[in-house]
mmCIF file of C-alpha atoms in Angstrom:
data_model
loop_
_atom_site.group_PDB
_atom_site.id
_atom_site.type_symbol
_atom_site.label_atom_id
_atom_site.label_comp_id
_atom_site.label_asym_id
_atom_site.label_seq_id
_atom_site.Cartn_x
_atom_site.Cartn_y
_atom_site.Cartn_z
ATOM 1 C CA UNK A 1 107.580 88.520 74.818
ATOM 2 C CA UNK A 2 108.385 89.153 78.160
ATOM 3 C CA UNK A 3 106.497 91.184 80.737
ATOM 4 C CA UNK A 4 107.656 93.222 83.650
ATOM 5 C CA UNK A 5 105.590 92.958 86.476
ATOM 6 C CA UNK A 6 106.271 96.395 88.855
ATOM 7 C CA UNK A 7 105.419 96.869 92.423
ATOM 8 C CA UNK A 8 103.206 99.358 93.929
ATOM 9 C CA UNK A 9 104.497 98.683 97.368
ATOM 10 C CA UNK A 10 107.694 97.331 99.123
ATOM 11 C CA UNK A 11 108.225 96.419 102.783
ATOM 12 C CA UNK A 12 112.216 95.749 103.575
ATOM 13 C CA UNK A 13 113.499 94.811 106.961
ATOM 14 C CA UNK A 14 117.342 94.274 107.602
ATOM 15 C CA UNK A 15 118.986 94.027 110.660
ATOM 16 C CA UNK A 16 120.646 96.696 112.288
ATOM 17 C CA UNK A 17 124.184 95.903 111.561
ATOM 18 C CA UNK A 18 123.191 95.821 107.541
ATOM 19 C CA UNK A 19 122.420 99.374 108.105
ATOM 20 C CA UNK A 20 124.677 100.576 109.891
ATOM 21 C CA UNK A 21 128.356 98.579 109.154
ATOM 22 C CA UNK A 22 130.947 98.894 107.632
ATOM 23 C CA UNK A 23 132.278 99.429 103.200
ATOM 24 C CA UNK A 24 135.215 100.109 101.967
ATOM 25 C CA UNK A 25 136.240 103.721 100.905
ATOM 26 C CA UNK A 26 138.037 103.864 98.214
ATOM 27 C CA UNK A 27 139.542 107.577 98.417
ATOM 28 C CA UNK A 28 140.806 106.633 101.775
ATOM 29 C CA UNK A 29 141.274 102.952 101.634
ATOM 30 C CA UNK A 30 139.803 102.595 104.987
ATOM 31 C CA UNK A 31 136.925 101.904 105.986
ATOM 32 C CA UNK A 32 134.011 103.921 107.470
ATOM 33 C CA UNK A 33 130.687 103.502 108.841
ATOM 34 C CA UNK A 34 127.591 103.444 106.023
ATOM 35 C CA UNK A 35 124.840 106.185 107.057
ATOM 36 C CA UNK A 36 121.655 104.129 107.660
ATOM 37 C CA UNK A 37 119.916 107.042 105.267
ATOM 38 C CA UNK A 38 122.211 106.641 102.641
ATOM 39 C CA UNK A 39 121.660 102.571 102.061
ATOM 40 C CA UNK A 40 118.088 103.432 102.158
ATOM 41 C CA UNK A 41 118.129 106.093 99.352
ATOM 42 C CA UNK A 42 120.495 103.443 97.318
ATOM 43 C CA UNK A 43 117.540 101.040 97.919
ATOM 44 C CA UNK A 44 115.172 103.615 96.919
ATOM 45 C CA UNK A 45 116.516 104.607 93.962
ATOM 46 C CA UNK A 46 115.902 100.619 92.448
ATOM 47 C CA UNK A 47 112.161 100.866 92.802
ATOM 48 C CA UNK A 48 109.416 102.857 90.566
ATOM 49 C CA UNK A 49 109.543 106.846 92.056
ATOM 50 C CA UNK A 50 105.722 105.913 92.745
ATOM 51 C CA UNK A 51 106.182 102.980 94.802
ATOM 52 C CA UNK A 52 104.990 102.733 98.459
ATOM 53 C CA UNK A 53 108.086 101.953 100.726
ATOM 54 C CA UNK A 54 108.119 101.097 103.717
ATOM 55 C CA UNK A 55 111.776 100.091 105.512
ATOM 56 C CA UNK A 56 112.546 98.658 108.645
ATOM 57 C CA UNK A 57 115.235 97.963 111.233
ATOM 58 C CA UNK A 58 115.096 95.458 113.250
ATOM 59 C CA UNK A 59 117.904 92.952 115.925
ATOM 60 C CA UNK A 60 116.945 89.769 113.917
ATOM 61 C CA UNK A 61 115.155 88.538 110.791
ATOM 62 C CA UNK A 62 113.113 85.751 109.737
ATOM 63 C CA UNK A 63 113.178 85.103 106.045
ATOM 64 C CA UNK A 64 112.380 82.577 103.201
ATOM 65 C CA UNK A 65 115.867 82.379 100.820
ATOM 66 C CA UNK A 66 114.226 83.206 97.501
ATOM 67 C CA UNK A 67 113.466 80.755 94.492
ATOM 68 C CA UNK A 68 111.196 78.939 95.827
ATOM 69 C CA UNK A 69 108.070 79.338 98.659
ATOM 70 C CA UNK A 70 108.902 75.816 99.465
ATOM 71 C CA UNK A 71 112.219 77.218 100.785
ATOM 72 C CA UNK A 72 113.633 76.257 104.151
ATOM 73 C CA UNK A 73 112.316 79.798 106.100
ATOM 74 C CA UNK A 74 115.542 80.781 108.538
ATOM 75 C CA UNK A 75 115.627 82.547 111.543
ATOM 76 C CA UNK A 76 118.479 84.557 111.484
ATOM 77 C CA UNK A 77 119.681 86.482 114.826
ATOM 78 C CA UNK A 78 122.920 87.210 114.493
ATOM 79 C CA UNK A 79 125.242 88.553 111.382
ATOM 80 C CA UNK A 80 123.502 91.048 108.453
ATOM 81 C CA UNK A 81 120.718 89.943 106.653
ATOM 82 C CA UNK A 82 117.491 91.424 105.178
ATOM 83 C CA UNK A 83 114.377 90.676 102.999
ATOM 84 C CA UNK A 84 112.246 93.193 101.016
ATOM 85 C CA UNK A 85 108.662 92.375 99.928
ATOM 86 C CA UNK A 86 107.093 93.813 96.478
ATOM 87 C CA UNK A 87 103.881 93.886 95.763
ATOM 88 C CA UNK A 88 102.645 94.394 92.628
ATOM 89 C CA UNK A 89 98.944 95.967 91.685
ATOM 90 C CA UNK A 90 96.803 93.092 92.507
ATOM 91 C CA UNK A 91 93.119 93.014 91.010
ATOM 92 C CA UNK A 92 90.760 93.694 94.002
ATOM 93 C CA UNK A 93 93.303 94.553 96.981
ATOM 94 C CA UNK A 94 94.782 97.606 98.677
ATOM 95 C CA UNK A 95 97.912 97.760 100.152
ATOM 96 C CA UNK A 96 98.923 101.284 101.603
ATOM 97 C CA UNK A 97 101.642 102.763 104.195
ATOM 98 C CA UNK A 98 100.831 104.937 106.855
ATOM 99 C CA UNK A 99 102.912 106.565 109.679
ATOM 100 C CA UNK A 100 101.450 108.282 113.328
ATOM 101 C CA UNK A 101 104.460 110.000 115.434
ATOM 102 C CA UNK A 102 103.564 111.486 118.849
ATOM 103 C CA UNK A 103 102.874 114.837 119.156
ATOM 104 C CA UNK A 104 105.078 116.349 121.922
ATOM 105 C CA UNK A 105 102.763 119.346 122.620
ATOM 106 C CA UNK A 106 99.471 117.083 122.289
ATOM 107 C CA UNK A 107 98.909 113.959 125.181
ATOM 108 C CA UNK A 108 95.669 113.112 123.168
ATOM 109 C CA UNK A 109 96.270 111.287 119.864
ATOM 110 C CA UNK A 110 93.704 112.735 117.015
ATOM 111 C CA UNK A 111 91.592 109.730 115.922
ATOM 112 C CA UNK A 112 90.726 111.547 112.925
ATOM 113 C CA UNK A 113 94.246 110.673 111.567
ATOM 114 C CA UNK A 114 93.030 106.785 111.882
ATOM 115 C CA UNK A 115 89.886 107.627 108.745
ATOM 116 C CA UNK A 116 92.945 109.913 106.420
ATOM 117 C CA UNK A 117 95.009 106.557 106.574
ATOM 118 C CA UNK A 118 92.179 104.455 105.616
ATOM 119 C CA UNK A 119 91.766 102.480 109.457
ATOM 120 C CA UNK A 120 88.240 103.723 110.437
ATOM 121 C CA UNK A 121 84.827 104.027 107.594
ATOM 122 C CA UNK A 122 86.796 101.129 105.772
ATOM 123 C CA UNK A 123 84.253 98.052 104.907
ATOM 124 C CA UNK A 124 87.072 96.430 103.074
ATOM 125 C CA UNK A 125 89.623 96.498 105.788
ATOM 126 C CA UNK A 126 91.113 93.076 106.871
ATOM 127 C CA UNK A 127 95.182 93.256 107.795
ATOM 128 C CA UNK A 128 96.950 95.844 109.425
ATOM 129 C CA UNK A 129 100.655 95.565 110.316
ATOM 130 C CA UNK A 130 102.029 97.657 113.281
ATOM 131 C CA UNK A 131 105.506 98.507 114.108
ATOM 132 C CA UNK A 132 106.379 100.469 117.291
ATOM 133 C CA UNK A 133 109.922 102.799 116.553
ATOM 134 C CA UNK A 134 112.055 104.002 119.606
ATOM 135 C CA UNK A 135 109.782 102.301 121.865
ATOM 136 C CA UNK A 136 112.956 103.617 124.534
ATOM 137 C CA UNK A 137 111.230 107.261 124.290
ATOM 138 C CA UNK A 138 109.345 108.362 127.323
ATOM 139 C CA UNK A 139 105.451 107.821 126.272
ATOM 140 C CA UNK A 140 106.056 105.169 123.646
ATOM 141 C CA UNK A 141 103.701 102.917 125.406
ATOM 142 C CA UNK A 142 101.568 105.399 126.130
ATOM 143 C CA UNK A 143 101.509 106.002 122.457
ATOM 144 C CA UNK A 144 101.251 102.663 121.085
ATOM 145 C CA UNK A 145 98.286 102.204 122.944
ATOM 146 C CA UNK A 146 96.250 105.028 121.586
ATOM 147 C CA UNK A 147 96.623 103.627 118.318
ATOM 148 C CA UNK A 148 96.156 100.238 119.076
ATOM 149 C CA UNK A 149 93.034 100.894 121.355
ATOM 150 C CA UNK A 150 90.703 101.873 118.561
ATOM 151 C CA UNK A 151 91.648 99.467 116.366
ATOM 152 C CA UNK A 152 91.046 96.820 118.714
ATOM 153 C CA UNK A 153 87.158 97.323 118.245
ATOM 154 C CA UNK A 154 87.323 96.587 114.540
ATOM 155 C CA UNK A 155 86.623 92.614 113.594
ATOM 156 C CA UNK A 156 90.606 93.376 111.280
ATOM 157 C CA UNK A 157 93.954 91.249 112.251
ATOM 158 C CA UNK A 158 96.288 93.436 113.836
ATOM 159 C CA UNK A 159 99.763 92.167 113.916
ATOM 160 C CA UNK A 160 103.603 93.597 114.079
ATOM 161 C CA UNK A 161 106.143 94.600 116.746
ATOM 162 C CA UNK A 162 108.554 97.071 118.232
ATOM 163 C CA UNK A 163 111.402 97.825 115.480
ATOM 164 C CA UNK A 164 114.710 99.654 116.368
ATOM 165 C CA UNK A 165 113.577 102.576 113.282
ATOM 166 C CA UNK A 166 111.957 103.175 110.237
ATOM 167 C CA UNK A 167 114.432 104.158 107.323
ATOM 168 C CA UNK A 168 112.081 104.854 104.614
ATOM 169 C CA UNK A 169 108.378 106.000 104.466
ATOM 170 C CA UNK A 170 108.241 107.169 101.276
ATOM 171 C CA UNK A 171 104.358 107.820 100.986
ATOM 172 C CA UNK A 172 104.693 111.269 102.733
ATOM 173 C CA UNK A 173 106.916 114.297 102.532
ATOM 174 C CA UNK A 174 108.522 115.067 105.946
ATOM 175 C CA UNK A 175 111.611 116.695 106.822
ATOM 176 C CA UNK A 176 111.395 114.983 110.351
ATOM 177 C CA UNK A 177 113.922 112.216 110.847
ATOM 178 C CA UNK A 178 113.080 108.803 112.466
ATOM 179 C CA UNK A 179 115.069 109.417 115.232
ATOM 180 C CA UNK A 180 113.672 112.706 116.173
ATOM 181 C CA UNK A 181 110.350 111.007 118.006
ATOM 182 C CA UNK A 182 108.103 107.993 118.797
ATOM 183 C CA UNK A 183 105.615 106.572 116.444
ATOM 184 C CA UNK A 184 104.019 103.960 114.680
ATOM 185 C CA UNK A 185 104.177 102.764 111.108
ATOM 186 C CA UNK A 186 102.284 100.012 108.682
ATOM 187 C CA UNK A 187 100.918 98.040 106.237
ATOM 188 C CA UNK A 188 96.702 97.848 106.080
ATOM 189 C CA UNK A 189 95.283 95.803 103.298
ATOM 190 C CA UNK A 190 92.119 96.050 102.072
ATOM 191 C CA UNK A 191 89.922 94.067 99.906
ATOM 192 C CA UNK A 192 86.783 91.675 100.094
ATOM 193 C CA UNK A 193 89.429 88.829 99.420
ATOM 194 C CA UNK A 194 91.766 89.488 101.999
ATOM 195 C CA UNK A 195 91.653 86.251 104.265
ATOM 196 C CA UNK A 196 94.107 86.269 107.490
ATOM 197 C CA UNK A 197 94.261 84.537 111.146
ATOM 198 C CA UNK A 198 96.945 85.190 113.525
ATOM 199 C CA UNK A 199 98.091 82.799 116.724
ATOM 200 C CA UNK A 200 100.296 83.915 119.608
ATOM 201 C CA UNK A 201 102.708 81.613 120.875
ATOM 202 C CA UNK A 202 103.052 82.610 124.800
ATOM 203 C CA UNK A 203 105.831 81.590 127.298
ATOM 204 C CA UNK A 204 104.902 78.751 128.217
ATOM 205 C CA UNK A 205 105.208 77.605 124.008
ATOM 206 C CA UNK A 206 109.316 76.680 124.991
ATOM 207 C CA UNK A 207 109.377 72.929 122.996
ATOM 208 C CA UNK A 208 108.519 71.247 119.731
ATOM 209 C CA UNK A 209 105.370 69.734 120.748
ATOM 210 C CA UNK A 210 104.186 72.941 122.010
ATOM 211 C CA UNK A 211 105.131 75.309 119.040
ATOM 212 C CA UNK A 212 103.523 72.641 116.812
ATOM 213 C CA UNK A 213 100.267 72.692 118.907
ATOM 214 C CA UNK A 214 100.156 76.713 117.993
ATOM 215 C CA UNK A 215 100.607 75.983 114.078
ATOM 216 C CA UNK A 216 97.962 73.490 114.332
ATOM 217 C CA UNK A 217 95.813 76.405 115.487
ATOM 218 C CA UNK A 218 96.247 78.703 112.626
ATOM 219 C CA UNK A 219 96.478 75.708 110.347
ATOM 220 C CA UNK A 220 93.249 75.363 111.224
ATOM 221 C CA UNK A 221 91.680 78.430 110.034
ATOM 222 C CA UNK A 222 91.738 76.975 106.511
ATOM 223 C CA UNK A 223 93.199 80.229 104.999
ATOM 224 C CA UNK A 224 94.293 79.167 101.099
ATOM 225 C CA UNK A 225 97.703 78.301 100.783
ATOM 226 C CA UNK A 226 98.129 79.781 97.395
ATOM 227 C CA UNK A 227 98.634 83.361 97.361
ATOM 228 C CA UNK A 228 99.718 83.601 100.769
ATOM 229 C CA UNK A 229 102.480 85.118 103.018
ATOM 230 C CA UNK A 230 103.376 84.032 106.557
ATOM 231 C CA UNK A 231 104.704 86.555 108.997
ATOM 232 C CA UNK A 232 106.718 85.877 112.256
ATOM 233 C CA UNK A 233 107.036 88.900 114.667
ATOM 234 C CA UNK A 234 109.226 87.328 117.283
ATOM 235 C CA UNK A 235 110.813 88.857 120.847
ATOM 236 C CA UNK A 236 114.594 88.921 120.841
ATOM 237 C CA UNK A 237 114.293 86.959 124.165
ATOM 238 C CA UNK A 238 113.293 84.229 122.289
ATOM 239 C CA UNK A 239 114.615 81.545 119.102
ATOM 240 C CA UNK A 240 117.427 79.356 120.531
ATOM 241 C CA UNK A 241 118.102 81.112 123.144
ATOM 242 C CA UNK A 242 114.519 80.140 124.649
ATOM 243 C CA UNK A 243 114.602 76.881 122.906
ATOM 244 C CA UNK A 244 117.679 75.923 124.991
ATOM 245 C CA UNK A 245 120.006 76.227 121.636
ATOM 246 C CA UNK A 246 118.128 74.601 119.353
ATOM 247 C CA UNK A 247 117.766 77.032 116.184
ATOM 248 C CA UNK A 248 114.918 77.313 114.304
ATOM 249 C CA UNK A 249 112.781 75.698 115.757
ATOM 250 C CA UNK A 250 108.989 78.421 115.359
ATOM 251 C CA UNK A 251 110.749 78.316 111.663
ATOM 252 C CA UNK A 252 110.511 74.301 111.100
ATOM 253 C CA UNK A 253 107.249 74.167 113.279
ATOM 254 C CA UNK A 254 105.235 76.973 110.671
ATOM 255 C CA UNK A 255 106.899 74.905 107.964
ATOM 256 C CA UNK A 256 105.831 71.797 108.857
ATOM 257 C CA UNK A 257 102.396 72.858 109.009
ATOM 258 C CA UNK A 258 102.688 75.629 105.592
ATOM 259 C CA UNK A 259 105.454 73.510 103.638
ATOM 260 C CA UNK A 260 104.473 76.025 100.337
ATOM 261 C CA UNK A 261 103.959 79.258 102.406
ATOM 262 C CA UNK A 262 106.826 81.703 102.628
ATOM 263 C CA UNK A 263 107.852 83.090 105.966
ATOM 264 C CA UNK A 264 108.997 86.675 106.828
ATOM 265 C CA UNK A 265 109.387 88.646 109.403
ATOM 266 C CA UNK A 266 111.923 89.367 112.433
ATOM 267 C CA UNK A 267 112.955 89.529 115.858
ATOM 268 C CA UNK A 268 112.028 92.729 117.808
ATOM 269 C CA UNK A 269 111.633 94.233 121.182
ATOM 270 C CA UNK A 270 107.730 93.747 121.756
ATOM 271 C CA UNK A 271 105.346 91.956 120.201
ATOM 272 C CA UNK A 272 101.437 92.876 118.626
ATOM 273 C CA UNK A 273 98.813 90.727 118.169
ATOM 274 C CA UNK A 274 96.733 87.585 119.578
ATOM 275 C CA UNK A 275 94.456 84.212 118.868
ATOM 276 C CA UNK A 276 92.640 85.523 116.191
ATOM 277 C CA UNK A 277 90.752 82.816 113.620
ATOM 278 C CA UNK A 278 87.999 83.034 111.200
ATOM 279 C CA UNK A 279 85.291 81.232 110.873
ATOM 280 C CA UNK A 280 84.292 78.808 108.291
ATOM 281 C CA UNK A 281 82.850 81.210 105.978
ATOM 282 C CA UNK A 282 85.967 83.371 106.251
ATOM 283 C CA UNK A 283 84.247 85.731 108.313
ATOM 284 C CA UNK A 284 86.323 87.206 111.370
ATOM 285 C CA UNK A 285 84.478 86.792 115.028
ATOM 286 C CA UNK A 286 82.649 89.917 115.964
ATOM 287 C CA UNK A 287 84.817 91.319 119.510
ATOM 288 C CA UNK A 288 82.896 90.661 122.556
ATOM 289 C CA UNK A 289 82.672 93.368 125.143
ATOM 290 C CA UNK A 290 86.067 92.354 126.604
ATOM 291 C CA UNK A 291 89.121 93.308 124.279
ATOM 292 C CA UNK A 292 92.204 91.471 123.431
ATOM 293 C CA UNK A 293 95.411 91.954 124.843
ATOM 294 C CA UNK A 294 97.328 93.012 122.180
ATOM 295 C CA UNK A 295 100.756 94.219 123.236
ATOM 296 C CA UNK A 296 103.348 91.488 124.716
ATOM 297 C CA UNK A 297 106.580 90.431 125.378
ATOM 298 C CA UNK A 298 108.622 87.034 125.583
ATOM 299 C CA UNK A 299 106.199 86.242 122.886
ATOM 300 C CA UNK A 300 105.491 85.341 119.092
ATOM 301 C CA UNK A 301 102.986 85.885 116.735
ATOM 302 C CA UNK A 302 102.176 84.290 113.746
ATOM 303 C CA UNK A 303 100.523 85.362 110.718
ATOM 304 C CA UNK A 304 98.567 84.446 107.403
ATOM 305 C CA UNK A 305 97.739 86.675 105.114
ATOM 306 C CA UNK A 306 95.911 85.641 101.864
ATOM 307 C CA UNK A 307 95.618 87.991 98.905
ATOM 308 C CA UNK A 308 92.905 86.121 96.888
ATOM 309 C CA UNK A 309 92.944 83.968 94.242
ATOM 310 C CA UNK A 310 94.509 84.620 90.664
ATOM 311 C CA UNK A 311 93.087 84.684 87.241
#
């Protein structure tokens, strides 16, 4: 017999110009420009109606062809292409979407909003992606930083980057469209088996040796290989471009290091996160007095993220 295995929660990233090209149509025979809303309801409409979604736009992707995690992991920054993740109920982990837009009457953000999404009173809380929309608006910064703030204190990994717009958020009922404000949206996982490090490659990471030297860092975190997803959250100011043309080349460095872990992620216009490592009991360091810088730019960061083992 066989068995059908259905997910709980999807993340999907393409790049702008998937969502927002060009079809055929056929009353007309010309063609005309596809509504970023309606390829996201035609994406919708392949999932369970209970599934978490959460969809992204982005100027670039990073992706792992499927078939195989041993897969060649490409950095694509030019032409359409897109990924989408599905996780499936997995014994002993939560995976959940949650979405803060800025309040245009309100300067201060409500931290209360941070325990209703399941960031603060949280024991089990390890991972939590971020990703900045219309970071353009006036007080986008401003923004971003009252969410990241708070959950700078916690001992989590906080990863992710500035997008160009959500396109689906289907955990909440809201008539208000991406476009219409600021905001921040993510992925937290919870669980007591949730292991994850994250290493940010700077500036002055512009050669092989040096990107290598990074992935030797989180390589060294010991985070299981099996049951694990890599994540690359990239500035556009970077790949070949700041490799002096050579493509690929955080891609082929993570691989090198990870030849069995898939990659995923994308090329955006900010970047979240820093050196963080566990210990050797898989414990994350407790934050000194001094917080991390988490926000950057000409930078990128690179995650693990490991789900536990399987029965």
């Amino acid at each position: 017999q066989k068995g059908h295995v259905l997910p709980q929660t999807v993340l999907y990233i393409a790049d702008a110009e998937t969502f927002s090209g060009h079809e055929e149509c056929h009353e007309q025979k010309k063609a005309r420009k596809r509504n970023s809303k309606e390829t996201a309801i035609a994406l919708e409409k392949l999932l369970p109606k209970r599934c978490q979604v959460l969809g992204l736009v982005t100027p670039g992707i990073v992706v792992t062809p499927m078939g195989s995690s041993s897969n060649q992991p490409q950095e694509i920054e030019e032409g359409e292409a897109g990924f989408a993740l599905l996780f499936p109920k997995i014994d002993g982990v939560k995976i959940h979407t949650f979405h803060f837009s800025k309040d245009l009457k309100n300067r201060v953000f409500d931290e209360s909003k941070f325990a209703e999404a399941g960031l603060k009173n949280n024991p089990d809380l390890r991972v939590v992606l971020l990703f900045g929309y219309n970071s353009w608006k006036s007080g986008a910064t401003r923004f971003l930083h009252q969410i990241v703030n708070p959950l700078n204190e916690k001992s989590i990994i906080l990863a992710g980057g500035q997008v160009e717009s959500f396109t689906s958020l289907t955990s909440e009922n809201t008539n208000a469209q991406p476009g219409d404000a600021c905001g921040v949206v993510g992925l937290a996982f919870s669980g007591p088996q949730i292991q994850s490090a994250t290493v940010l490659l700077d500036q002055d990471v512009a050669d092989e040796r040096t990107a290598e030297a990074a992935m030797q860092r989180l390589k060294a975190a010991n985070i299981p290989e099996r049951n694990t997803i890599g994540f690359m959250f990239a500035c556009v100011g970077r790949g070949y471009r700041h490799y002096k043309t050579k493509r690929n080349m955080e891609a082929d460095a993570f691989r090198k290091f990870f030849p069995n872990v898939p990659l995923f992620g994308f090329f955006g216009h900010g970047e979240i996160g820093c050196d963080r490592i566990v210990t050797g009991n898989f414990v994350l360091r407790e934050c000194n007095d001094i917080k991390d810088d988490l926000l950057h730019g000409y930078t990128t960061v690179m995650t693990l993220i490991h789900l536990g083992s399987t029965k």
